[in-house]
mmCIF file of C-alpha atoms in Angstrom:
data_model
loop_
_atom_site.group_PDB
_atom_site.id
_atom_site.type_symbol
_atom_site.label_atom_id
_atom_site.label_comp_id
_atom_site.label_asym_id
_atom_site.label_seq_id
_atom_site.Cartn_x
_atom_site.Cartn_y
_atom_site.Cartn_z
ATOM 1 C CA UNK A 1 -10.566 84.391 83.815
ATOM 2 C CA UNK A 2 -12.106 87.561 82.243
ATOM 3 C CA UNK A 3 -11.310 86.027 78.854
ATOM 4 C CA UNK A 4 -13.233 82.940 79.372
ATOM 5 C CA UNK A 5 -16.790 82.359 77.632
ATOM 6 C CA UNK A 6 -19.829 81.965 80.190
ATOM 7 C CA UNK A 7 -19.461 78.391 79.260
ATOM 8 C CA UNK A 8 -16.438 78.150 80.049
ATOM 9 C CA UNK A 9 -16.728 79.945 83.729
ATOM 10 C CA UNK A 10 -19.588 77.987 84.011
ATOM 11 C CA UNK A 11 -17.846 74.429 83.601
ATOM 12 C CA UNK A 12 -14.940 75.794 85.322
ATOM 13 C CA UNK A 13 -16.900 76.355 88.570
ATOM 14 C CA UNK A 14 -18.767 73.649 88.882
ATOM 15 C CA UNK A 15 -15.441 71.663 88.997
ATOM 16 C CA UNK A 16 -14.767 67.367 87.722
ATOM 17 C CA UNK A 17 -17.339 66.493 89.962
ATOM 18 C CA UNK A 18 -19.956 68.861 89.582
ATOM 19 C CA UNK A 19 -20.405 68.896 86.173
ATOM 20 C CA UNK A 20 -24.154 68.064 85.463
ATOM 21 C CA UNK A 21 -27.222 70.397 84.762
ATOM 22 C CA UNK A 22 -28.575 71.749 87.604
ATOM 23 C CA UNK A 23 -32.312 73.123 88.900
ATOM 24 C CA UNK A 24 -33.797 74.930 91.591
ATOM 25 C CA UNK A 25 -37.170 74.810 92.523
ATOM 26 C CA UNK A 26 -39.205 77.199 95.507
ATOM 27 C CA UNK A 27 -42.618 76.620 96.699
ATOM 28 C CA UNK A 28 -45.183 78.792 98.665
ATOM 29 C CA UNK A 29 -44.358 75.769 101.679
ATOM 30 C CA UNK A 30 -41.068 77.474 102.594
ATOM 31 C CA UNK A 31 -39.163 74.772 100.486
ATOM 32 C CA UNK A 32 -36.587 74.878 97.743
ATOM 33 C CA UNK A 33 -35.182 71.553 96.023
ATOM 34 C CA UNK A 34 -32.287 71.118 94.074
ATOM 35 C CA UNK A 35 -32.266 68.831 90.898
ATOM 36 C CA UNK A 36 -30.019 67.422 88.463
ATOM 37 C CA UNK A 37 -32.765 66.558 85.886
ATOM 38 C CA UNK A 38 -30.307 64.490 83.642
ATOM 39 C CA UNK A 39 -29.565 62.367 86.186
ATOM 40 C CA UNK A 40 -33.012 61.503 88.187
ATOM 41 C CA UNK A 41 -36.552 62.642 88.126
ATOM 42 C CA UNK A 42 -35.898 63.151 91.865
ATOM 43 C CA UNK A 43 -34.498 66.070 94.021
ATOM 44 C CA UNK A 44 -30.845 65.604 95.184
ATOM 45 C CA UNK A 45 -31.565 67.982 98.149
ATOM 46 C CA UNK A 46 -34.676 69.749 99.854
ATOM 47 C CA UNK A 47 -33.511 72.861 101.032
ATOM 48 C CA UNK A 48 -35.043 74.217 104.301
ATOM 49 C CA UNK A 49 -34.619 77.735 106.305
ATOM 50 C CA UNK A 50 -36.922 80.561 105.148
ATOM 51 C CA UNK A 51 -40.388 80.905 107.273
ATOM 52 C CA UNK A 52 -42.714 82.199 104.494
ATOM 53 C CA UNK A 53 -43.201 81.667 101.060
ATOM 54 C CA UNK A 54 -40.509 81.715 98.296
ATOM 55 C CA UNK A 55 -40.792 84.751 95.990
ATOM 56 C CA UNK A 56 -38.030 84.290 93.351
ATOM 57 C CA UNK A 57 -34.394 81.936 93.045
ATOM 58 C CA UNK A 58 -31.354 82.286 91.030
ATOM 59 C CA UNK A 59 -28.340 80.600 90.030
ATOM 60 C CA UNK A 60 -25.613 83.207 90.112
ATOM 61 C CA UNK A 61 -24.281 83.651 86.699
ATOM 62 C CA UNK A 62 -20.624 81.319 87.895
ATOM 63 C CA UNK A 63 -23.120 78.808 88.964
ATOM 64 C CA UNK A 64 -21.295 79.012 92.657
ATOM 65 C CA UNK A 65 -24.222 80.212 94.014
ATOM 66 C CA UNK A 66 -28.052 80.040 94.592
ATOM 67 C CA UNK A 67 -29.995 83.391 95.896
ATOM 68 C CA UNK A 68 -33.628 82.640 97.060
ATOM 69 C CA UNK A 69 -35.851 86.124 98.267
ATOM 70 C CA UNK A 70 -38.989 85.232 100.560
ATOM 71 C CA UNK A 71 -42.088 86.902 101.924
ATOM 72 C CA UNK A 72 -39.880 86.628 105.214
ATOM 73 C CA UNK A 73 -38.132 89.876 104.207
ATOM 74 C CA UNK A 74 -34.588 87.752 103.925
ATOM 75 C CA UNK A 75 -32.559 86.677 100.720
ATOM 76 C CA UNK A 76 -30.903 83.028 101.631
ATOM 77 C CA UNK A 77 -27.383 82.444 99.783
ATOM 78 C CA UNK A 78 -26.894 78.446 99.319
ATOM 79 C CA UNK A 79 -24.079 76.958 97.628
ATOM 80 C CA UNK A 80 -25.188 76.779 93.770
ATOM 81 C CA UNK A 81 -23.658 73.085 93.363
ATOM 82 C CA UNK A 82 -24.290 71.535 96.728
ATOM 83 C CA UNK A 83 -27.115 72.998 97.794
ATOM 84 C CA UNK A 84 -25.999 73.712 101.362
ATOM 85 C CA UNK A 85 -27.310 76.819 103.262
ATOM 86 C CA UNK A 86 -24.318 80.237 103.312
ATOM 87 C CA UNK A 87 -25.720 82.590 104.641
ATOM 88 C CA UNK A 88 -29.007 85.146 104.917
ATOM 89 C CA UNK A 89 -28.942 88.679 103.572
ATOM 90 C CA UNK A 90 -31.601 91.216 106.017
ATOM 91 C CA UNK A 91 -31.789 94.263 105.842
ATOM 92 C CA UNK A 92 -35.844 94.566 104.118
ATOM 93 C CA UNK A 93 -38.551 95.539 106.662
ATOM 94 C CA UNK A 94 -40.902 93.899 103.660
ATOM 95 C CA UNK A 95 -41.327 90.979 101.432
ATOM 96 C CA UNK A 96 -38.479 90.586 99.164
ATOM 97 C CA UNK A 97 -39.778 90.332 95.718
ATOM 98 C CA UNK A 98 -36.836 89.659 93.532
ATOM 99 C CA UNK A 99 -32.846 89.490 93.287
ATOM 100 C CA UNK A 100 -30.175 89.803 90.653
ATOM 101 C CA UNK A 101 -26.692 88.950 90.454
ATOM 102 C CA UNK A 102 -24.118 91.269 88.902
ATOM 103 C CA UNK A 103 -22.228 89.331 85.683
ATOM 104 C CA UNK A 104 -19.311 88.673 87.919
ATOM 105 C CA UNK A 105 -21.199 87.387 91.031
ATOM 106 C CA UNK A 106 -19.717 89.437 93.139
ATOM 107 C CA UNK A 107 -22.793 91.222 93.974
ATOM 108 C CA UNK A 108 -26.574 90.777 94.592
ATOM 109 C CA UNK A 109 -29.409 93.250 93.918
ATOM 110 C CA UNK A 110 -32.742 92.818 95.667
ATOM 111 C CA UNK A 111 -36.431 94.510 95.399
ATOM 112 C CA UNK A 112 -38.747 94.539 98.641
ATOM 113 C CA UNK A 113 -42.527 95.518 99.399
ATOM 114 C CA UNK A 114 -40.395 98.071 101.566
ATOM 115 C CA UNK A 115 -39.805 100.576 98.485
ATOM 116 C CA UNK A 116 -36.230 100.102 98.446
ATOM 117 C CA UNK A 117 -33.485 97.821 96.455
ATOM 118 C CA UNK A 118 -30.322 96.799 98.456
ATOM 119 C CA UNK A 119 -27.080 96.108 96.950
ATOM 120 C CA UNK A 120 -25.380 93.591 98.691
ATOM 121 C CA UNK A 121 -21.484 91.837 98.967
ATOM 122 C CA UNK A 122 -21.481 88.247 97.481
ATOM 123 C CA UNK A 123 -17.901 88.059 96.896
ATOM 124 C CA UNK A 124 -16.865 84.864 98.771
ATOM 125 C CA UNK A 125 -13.094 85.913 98.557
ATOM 126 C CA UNK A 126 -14.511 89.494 100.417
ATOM 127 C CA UNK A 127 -14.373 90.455 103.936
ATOM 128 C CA UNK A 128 -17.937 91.853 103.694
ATOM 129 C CA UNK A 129 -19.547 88.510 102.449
ATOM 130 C CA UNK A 130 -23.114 89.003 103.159
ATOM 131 C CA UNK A 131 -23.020 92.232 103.874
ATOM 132 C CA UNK A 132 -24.928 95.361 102.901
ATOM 133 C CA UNK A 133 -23.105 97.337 100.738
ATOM 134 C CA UNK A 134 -25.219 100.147 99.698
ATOM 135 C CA UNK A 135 -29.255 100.755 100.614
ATOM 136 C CA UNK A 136 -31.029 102.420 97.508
ATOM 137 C CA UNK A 137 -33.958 104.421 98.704
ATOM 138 C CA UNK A 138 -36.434 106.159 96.205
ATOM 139 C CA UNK A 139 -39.339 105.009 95.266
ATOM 140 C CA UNK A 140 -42.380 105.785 96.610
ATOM 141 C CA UNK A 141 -44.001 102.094 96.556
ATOM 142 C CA UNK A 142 -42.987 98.166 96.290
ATOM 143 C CA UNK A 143 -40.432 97.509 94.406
ATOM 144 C CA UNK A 144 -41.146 94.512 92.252
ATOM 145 C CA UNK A 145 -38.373 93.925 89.788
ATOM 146 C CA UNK A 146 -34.703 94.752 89.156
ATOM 147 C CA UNK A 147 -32.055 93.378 87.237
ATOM 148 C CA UNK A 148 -28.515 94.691 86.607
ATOM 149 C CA UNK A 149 -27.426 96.328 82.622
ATOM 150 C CA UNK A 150 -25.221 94.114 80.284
ATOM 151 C CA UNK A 151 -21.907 96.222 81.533
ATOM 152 C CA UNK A 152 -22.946 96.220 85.528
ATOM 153 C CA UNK A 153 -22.738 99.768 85.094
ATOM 154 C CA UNK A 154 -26.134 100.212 86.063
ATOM 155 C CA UNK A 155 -29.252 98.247 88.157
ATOM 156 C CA UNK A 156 -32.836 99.115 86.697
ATOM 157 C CA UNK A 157 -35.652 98.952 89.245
ATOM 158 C CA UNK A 158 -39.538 98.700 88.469
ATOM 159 C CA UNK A 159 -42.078 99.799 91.168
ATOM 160 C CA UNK A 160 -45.998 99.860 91.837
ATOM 161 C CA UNK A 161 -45.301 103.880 91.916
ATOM 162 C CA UNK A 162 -45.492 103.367 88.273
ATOM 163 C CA UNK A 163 -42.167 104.693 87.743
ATOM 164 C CA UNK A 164 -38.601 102.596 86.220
ATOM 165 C CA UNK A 165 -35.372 103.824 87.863
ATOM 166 C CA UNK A 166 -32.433 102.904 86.564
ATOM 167 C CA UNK A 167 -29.334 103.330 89.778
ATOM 168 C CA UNK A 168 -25.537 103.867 88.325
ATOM 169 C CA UNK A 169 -22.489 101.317 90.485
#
C-alpha cells in the first residue's frame, strides 16, 4: 500500500460506495456537519457530542477518519466517510486548540491551552486505539499549533511562550 499515490489511498479507502467529495464543517454551537457538496447543498449528517465550541477538524490523510478538538478539552474521532461518532481522546486539562494526523493515520497530534501536545494511537487495527501514547510537556504557555514534518520524523509545536519546538517520533 506504501507504493500507492495519496490518490490512490484516498479512493481506496473510501471504498465503491463512498466515493464522493467530502466536507466537514464545526461551529461555536457544539455542532459539526458532514457534506458531500457534489451531491446536495445540504448536510448528509449533523454530528453531535462535544459540550463547547469546536476549535479545529480534520480529515485524516486516508480519509478513514475525522478528528474534531473543542474548548471542552477532548478531541472526538468520527468515522471520516460516515460520519458516525469512534471515540474521544482526554487527556488536556485545557482547550484543545488544534490536531494533526501523522501521513499514515496511525497517529494524532494535539495542542491545548494546557501547555502541552499529546501524541495519541489512531491505528484502528491497534490495541491502544484511542489511547495516549506519549504526553509532550515543555512549553511554558498555550500551545496553539502543531503539525507533523513531511517524513513523520518529527511534530513542530508553536506556543504563546513565543517559542517553536520541533519534538523527534
Amino acid at each position: 500500500e506504501a507504493a500507492l499515490t495519496p490518490r490512490e489511498r484516498y479512493v481506496k479507502a473510501l471504498g465503491a460506495e463512498g466515493n464522493e467529495e467530502r466536507l466537514v464543517s464545526a461551529s461555536d454551537d457544539h455542532t459539526m456537519y458532514l457534506w458531500l457538496p457534489a451531491v446536495s447543498k445540504k448536510p448528509v449528517l449533523r454530528m453531535t457530542g462535544h459540550v463547547q465550541p469546536i476549535n479545529h477538524v480534520s480529515f485524516s490523510p486516508d480519509g478513514r477518519m475525522i478528528a474534531s478538538a473543542s474548548f471542552d478539552k477532548s478531541v472526538r474521532i468520527w468515522n471520516g466517510v460516515t460520519g458516525k461518532y469512534m471515540c474521544t481522546l482526554r487527556g488536556h486539562v485545557g482547550a484543545v486548540y488544534q490536531v494533526a494526523w501523522s501521513s499514515d493515520s496511525r497517529l494524532l497530534v494535539s495542542s491545548s491551552k494546557d501547555s502541552t501536545l499529546k501524541l495519541w494511537d489512531v491505528d484502528q487495527g491497534s490495541k491502544t486505539f484511542g489511547k495516549l501514547k506519549v504526553d509532550l510537556p515543555g512549553h511554558s504557555d498555550e500551545v496553539f499549533a502543531c503539525d507533523w514534518s513531511a517524513n513523520g520524523a518529527k511534530v513542530a509545536s508553536g506556543s504563546k511562550d513565543c517559542s517553536l519546538k520541533l519534538w523527534r517520533h
